[in-house]
mmCIF file of C-alpha atoms and ligand atoms in Angstrom:
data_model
loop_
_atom_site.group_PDB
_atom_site.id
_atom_site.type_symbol
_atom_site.label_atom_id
_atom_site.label_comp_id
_atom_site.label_asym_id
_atom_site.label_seq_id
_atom_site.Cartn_x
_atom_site.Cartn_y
_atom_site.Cartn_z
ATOM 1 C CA UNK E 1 0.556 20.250 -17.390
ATOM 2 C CA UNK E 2 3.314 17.887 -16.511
ATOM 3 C CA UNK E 3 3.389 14.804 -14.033
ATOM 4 C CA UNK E 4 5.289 17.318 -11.214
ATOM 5 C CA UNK E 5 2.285 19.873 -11.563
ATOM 6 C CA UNK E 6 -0.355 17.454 -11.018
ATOM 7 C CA UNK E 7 1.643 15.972 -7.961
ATOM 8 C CA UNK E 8 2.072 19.195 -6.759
ATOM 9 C CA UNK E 9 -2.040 19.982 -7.571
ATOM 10 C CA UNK E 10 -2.626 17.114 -5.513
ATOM 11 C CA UNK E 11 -0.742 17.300 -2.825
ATOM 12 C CA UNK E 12 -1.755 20.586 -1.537
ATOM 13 C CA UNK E 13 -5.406 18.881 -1.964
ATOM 14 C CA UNK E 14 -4.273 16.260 0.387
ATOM 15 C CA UNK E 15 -2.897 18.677 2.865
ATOM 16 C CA UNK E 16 -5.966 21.557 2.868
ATOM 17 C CA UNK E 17 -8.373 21.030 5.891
ATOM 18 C CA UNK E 18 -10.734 18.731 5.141
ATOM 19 C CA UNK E 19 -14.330 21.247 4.822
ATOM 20 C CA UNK E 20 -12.504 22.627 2.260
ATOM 21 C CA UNK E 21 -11.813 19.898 -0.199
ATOM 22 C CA UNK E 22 -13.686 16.663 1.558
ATOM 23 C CA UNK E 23 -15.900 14.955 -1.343
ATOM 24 C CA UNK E 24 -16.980 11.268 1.220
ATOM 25 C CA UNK E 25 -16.329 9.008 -1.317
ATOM 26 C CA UNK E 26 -15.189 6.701 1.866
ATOM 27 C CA UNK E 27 -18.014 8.330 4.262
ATOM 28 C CA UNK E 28 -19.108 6.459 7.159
ATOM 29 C CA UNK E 29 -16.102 3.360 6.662
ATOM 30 C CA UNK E 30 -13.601 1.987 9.030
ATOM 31 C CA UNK E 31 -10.404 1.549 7.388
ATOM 32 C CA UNK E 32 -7.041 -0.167 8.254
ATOM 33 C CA UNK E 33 -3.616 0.559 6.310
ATOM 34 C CA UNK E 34 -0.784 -1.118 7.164
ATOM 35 C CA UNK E 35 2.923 0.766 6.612
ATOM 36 C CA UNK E 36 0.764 3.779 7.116
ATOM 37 C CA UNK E 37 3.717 5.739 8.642
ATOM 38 C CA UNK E 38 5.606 6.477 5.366
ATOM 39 C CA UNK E 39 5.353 6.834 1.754
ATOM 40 C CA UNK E 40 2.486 5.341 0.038
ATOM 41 C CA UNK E 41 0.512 4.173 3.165
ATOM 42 C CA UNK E 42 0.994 7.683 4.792
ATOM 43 C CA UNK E 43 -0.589 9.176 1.386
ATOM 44 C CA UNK E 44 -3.202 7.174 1.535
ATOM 45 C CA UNK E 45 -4.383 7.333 4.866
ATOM 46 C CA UNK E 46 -4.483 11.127 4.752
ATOM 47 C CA UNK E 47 -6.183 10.580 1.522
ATOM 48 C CA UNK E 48 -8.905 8.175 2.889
ATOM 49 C CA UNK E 49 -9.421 10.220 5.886
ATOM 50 C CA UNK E 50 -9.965 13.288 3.500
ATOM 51 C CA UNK E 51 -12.822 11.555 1.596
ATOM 52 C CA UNK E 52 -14.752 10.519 5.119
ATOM 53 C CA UNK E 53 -13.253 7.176 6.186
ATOM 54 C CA UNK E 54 -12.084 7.019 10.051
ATOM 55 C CA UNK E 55 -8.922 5.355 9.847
ATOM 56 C CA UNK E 56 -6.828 2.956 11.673
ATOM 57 C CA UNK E 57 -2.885 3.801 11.308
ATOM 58 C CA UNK E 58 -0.890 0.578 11.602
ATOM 59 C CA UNK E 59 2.815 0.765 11.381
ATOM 60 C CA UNK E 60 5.840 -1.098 13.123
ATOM 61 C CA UNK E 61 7.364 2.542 13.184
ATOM 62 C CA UNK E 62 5.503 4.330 16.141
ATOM 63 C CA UNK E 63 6.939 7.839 15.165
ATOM 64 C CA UNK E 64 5.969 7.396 11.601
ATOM 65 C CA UNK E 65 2.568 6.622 12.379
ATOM 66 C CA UNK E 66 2.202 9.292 15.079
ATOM 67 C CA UNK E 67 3.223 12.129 12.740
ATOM 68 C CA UNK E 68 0.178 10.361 9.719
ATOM 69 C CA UNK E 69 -2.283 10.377 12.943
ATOM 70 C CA UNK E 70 -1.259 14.346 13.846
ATOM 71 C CA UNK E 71 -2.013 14.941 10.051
ATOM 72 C CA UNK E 72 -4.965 13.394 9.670
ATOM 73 C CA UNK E 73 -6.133 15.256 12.975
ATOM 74 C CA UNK E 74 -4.537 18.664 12.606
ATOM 75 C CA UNK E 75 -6.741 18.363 8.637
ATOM 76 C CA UNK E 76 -9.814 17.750 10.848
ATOM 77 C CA UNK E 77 -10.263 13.890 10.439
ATOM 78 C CA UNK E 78 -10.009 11.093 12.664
ATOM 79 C CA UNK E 79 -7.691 8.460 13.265
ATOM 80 C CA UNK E 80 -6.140 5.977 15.635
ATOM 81 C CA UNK E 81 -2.393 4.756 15.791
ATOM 82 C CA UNK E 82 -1.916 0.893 16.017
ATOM 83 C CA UNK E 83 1.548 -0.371 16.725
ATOM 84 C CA UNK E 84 1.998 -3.529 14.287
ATOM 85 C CA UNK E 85 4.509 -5.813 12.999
ATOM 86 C CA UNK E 86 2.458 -7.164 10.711
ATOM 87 C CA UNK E 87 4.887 -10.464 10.284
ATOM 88 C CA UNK E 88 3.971 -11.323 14.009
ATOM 89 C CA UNK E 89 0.906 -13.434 14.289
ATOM 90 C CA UNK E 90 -0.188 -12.172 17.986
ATOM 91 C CA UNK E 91 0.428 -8.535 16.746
ATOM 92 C CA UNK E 92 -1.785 -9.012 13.835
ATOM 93 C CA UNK E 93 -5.198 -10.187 15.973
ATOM 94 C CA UNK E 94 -4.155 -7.573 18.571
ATOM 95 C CA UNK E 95 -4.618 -4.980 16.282
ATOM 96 C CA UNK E 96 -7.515 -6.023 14.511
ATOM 97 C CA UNK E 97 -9.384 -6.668 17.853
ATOM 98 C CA UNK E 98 -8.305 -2.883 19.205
ATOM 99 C CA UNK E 99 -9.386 -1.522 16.141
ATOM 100 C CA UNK E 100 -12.992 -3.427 16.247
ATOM 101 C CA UNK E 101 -13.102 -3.049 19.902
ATOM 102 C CA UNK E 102 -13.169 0.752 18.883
ATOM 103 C CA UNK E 103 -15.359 0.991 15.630
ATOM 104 C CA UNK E 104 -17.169 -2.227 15.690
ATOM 105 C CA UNK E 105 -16.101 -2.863 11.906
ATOM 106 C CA UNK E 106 -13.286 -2.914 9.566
ATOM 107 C CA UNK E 107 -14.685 -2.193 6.153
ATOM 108 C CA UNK E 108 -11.373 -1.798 4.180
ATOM 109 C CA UNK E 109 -8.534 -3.396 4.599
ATOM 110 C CA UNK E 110 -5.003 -2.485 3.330
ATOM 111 C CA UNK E 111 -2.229 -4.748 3.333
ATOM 112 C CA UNK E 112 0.724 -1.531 2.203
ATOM 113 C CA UNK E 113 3.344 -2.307 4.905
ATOM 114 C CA UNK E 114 6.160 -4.298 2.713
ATOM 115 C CA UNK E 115 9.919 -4.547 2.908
ATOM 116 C CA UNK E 116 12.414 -4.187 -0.202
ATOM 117 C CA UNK E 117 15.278 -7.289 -0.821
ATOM 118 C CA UNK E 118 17.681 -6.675 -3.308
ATOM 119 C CA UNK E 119 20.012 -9.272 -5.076
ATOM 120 C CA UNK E 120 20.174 -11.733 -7.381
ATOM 121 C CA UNK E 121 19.743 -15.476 -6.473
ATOM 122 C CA UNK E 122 23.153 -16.076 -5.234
ATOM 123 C CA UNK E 123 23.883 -12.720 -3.841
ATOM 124 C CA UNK E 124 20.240 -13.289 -2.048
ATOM 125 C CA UNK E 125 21.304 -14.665 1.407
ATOM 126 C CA UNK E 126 18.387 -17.020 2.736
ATOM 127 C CA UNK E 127 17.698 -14.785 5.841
ATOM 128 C CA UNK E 128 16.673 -11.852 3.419
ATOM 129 C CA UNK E 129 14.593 -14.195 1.471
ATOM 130 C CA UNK E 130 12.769 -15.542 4.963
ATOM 131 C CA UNK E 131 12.506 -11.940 6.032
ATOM 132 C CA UNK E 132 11.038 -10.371 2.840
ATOM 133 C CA UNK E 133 8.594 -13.576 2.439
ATOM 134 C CA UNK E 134 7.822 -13.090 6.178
ATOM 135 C CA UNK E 135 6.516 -9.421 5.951
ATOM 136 C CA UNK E 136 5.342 -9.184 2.658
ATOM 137 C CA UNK E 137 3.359 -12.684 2.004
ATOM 138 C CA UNK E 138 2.756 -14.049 5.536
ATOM 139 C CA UNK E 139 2.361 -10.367 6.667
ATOM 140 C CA UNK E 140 -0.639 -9.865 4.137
ATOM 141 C CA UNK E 141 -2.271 -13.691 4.995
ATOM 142 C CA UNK E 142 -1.614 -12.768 8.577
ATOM 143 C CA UNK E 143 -3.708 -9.222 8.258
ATOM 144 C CA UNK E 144 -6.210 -10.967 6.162
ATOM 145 C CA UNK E 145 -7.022 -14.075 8.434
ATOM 146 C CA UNK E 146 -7.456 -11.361 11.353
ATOM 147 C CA UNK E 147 -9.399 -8.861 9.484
ATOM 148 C CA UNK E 148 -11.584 -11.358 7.328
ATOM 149 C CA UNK E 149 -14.272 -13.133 10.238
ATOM 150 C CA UNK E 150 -15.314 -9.406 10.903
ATOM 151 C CA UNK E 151 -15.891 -8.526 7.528
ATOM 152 C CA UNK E 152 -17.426 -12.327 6.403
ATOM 153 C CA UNK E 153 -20.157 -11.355 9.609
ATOM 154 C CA UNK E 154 -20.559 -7.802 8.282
ATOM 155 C CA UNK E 155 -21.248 -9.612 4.776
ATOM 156 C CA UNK E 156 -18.764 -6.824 3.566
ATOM 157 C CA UNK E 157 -15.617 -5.415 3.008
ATOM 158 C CA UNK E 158 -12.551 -4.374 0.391
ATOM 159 C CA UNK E 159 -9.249 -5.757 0.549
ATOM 160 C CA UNK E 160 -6.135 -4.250 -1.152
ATOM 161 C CA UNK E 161 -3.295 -6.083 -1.146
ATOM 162 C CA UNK E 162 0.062 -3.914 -2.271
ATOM 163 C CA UNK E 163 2.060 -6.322 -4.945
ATOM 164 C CA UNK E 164 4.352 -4.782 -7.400
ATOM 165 C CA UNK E 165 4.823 -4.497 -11.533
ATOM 166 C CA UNK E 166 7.287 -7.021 -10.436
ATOM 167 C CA UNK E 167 4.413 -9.429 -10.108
ATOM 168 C CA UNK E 168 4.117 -8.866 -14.233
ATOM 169 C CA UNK E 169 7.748 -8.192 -15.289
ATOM 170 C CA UNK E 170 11.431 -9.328 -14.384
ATOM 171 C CA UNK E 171 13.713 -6.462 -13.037
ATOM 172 C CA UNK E 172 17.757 -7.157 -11.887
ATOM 173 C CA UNK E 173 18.311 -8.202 -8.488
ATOM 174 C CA UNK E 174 14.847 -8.248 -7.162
ATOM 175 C CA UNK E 175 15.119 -12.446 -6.510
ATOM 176 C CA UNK E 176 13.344 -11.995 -2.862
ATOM 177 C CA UNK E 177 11.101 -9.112 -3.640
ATOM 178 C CA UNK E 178 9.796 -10.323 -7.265
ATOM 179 C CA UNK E 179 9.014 -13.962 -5.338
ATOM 180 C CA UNK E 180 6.717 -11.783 -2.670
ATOM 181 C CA UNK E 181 4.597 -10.061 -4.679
ATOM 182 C CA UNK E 182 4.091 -12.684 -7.169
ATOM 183 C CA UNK E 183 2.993 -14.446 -4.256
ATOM 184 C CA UNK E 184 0.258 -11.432 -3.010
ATOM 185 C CA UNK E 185 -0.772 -11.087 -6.599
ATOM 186 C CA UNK E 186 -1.498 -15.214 -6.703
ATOM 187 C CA UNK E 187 -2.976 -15.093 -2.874
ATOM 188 C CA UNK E 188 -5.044 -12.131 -3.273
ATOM 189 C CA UNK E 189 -6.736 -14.052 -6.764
ATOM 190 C CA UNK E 190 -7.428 -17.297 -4.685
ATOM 191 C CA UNK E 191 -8.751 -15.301 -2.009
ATOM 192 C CA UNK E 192 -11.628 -13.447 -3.797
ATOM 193 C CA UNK E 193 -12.729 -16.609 -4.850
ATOM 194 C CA UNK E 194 -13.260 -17.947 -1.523
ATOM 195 C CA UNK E 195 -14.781 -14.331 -0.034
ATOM 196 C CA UNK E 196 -17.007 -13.328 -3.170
ATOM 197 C CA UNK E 197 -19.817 -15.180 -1.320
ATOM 198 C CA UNK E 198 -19.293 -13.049 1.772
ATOM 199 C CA UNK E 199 -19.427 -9.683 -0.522
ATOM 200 C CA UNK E 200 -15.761 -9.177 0.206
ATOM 201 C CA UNK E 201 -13.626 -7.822 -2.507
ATOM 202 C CA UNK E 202 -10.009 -8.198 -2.358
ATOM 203 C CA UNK E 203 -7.971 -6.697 -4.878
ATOM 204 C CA UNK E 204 -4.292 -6.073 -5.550
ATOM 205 C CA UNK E 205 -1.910 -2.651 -6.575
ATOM 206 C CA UNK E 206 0.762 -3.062 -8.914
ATOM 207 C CA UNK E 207 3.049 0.396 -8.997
ATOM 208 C CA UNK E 208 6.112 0.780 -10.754
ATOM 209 C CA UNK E 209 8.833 2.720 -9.300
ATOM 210 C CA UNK E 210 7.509 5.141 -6.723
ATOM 211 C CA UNK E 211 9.774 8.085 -5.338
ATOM 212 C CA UNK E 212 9.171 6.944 -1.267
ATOM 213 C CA UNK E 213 11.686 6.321 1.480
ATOM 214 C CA UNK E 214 11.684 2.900 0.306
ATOM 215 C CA UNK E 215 12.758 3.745 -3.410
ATOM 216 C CA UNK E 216 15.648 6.100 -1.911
ATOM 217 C CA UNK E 217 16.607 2.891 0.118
ATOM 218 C CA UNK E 218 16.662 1.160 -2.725
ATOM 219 C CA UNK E 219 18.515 3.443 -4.832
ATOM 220 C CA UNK E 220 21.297 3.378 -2.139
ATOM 221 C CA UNK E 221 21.752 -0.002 -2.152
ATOM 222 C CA UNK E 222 22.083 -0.697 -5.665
ATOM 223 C CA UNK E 223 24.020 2.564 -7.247
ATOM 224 C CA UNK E 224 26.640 4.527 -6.237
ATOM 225 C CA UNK E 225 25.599 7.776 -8.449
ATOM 226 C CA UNK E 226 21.447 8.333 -7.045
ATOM 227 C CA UNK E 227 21.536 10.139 -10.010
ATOM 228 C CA UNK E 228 22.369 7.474 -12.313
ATOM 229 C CA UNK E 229 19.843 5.245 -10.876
ATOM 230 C CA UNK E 230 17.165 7.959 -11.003
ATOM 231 C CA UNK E 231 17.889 7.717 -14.996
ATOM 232 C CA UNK E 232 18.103 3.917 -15.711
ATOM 233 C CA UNK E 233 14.560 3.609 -13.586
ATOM 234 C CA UNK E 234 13.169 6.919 -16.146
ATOM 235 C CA UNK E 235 14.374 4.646 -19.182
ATOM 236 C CA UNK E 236 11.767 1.919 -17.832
ATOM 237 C CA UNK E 237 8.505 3.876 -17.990
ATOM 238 C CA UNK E 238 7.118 6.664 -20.442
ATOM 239 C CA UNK E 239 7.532 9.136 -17.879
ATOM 240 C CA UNK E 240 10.008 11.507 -17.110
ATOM 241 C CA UNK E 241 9.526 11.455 -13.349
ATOM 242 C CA UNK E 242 8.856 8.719 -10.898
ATOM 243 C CA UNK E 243 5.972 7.723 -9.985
ATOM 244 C CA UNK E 244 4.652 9.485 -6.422
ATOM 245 C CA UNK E 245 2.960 7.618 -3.115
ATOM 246 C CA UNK E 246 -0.193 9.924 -4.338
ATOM 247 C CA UNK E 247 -0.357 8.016 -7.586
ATOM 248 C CA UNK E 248 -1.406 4.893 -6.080
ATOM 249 C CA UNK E 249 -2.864 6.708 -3.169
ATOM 250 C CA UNK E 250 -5.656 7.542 -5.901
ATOM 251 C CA UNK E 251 -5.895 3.828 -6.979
ATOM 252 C CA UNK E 252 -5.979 2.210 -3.577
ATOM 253 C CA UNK E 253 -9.035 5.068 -3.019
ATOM 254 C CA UNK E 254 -10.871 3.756 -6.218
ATOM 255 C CA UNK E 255 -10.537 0.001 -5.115
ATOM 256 C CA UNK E 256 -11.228 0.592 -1.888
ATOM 257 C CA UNK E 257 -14.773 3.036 -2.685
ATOM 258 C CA UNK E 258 -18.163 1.505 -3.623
ATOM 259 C CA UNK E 259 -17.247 2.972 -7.342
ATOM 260 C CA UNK E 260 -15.250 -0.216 -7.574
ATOM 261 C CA UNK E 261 -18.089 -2.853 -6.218
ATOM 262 C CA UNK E 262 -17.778 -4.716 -9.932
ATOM 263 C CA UNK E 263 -13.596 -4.983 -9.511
ATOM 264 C CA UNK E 264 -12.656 -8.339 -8.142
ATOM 265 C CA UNK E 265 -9.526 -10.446 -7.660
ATOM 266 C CA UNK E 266 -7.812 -7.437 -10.325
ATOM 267 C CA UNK E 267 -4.262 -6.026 -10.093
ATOM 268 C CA UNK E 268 -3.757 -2.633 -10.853
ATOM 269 C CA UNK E 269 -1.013 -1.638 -12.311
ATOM 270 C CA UNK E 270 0.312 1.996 -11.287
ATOM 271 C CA UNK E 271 3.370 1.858 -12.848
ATOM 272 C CA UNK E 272 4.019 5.261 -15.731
ATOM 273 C CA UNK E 273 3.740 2.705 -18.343
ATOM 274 C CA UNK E 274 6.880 0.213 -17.063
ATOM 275 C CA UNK E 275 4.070 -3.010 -17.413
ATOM 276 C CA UNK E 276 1.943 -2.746 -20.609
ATOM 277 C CA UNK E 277 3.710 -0.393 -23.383
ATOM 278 C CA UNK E 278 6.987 -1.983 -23.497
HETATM 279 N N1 LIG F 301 7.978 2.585 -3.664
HETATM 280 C C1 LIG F 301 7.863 1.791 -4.696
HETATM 281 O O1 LIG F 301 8.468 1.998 -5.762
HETATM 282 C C2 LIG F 301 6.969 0.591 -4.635
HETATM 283 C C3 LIG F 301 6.633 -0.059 -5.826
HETATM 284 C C4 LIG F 301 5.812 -1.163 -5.786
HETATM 285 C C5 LIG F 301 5.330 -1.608 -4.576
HETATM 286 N N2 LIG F 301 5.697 -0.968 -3.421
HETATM 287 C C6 LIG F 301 5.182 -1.500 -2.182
HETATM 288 O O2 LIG F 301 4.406 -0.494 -1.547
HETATM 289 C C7 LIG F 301 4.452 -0.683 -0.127
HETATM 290 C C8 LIG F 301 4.817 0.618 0.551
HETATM 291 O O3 LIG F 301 6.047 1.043 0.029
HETATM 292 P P1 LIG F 301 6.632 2.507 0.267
HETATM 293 O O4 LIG F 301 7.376 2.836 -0.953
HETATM 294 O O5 LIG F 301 5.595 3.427 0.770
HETATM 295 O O6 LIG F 301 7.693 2.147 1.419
HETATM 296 P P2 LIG F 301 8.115 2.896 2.792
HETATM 297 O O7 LIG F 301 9.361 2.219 3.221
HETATM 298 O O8 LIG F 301 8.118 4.363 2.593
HETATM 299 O O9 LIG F 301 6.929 2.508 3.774
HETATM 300 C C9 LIG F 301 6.735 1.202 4.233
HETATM 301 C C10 LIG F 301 6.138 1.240 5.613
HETATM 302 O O10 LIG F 301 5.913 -0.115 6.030
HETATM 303 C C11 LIG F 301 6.329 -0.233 7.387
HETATM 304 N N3 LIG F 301 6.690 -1.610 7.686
HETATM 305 C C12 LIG F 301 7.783 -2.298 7.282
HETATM 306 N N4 LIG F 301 7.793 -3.528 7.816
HETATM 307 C C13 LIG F 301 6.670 -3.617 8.582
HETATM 308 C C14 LIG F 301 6.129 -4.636 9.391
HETATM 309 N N5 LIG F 301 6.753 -5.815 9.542
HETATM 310 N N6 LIG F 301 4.959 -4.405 10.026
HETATM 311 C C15 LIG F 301 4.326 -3.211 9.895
HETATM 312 N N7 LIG F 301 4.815 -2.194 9.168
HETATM 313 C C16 LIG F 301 5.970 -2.401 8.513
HETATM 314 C C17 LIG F 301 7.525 0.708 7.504
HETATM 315 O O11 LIG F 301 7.787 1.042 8.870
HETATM 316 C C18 LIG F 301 7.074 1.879 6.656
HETATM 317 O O12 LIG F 301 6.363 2.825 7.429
HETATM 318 C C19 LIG F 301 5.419 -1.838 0.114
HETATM 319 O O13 LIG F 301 4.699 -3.044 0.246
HETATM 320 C C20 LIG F 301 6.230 -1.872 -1.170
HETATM 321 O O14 LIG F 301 6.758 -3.165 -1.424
HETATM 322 C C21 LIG F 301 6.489 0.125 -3.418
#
């Protein structure tokens, strides 16, 4: 079987109504994804909400979370849309109020939303590095020092912050980028360490190159032939295809399930291979 037939396998899972295919490894939890109207946070919320978890969909983008919200529902789960800019600190305990105000607990937490900055350290103007550092790190320390008092009083909880095989490995003109998700995979470390006590884990993602809106983004910016860029990302992995948002949909669901109660302050890496066989 290749890697398209299994994505293909999978996502008509994630799309089948959910008596037919629902297995509750999430059953009975309150969870929050941020970026949750496109690629890999859209996945995964429709994902989480298939295995039992009520979820909160928090996105900047109205219409992209709207249209994850109308999935989840029309597949016979529940969810609420949040409107979030998760750099913006009033935005951030807005949210996380609404959403206890509702459920009256957060028990999973995931920090997705993220922004892409390509260029090298000249070509890196310093408003793209202050905007990429503001959504991806302050965004996730933001979510975090919202979400956290609820889930220190609950005396539980699961974290997943999204980082990036970037964290692990140097890539062209990815100055801005590479900096933030060093910086989630450092923060999310430090973190555990203070929240262990509380039964909190907090974990990080690290994907490779994953075939989203982002990823076509990227490949705009940075080659003139798509397919050309398609092929130099191919020659980074052991794959032949790209990775897809259901890939790490799967991993976020294992960190964020009981199944992963002995997995603290980890980064998994997602990545075809990119990270550990080269
Ligand atoms: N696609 C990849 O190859 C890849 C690889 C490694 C890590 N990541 C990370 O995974 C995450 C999701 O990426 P994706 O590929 O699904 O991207 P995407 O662009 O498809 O989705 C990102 C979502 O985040 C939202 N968002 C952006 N800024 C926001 C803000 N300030 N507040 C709230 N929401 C905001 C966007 O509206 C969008 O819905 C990002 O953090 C990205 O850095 C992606």
């Amino acid at each position: 079987m290749t890697l398209e037939d299994t994505y293909q396998r999978r996502t008509a899972a994630n799309t089948a109504p959910l008596h037919q295919c629902r297995s509750g490894r999430l059953e009975g939890k309150v969870c929050l994804v941020t970026g949750a109207g496109s690629g890999i946070g859209q996945a995964t919320a429709r994902l989480f909400a298939r295995e039992g978890a009520t979820l909160a969909v928090a996105d900047v983008d109205d219409s992209g979370a709207q249209a994850t919200v109308a999935a989840i529902s029309d597949a016979g789960g529940t969810a609420i849309r949040e409107h979030l800019d998760v750099a913006d600190e009033e935005q951030t305990i807005a949210a996380v109020a609404s959403v206890v105000a509702r459920f009256s607990r957060i028990d999973v937490l995931f920090n997705n939303a993220g922004i892409s900055g390509v260029g090298d350290v000249v070509e890196t103007a310093p408003e793209l590095f202050d905007r990429v550092m503001a959504v991806n790190v302050r965004g996730v320390y933001l979510m975090c020092r919202a979400v956290v008092p609820t889930m220190i009083e609950q005396r539980s909880g699961a974290i997943i912050n999204m980082s990036s095989s970037l964290a692990a490995i140097g890539v062209a003109r990815r100055v801005s980028y590479a900096a933030s998700k060093g910086a989630v995979l450092a923060m999310t470390r430090c973190m555990q360490v203070d929240l262990a006590p509380y039964g909190v884990r907090v974990n990080a993602l690290l994907p490779g190159t994953i075939l989203s809106p982002f990823v076509e983004r990227y490949l705009a910016e940075s080659y003139s032939d798509r397919e050309e860029g398609l092929e130099s990302i191919r020659r980074r992995q052991l794959t032949h295809d790209l990775g897809r948002p259901e890939d790490v949909a799967y991993a976020a669901l294992y960190l964020a399930s009981d199944e992963a109660r002995f997995v603290m302050a980890s980064g998994l890496v997602v990545d075809g291979g990119m990270t550990g066989a080269k």
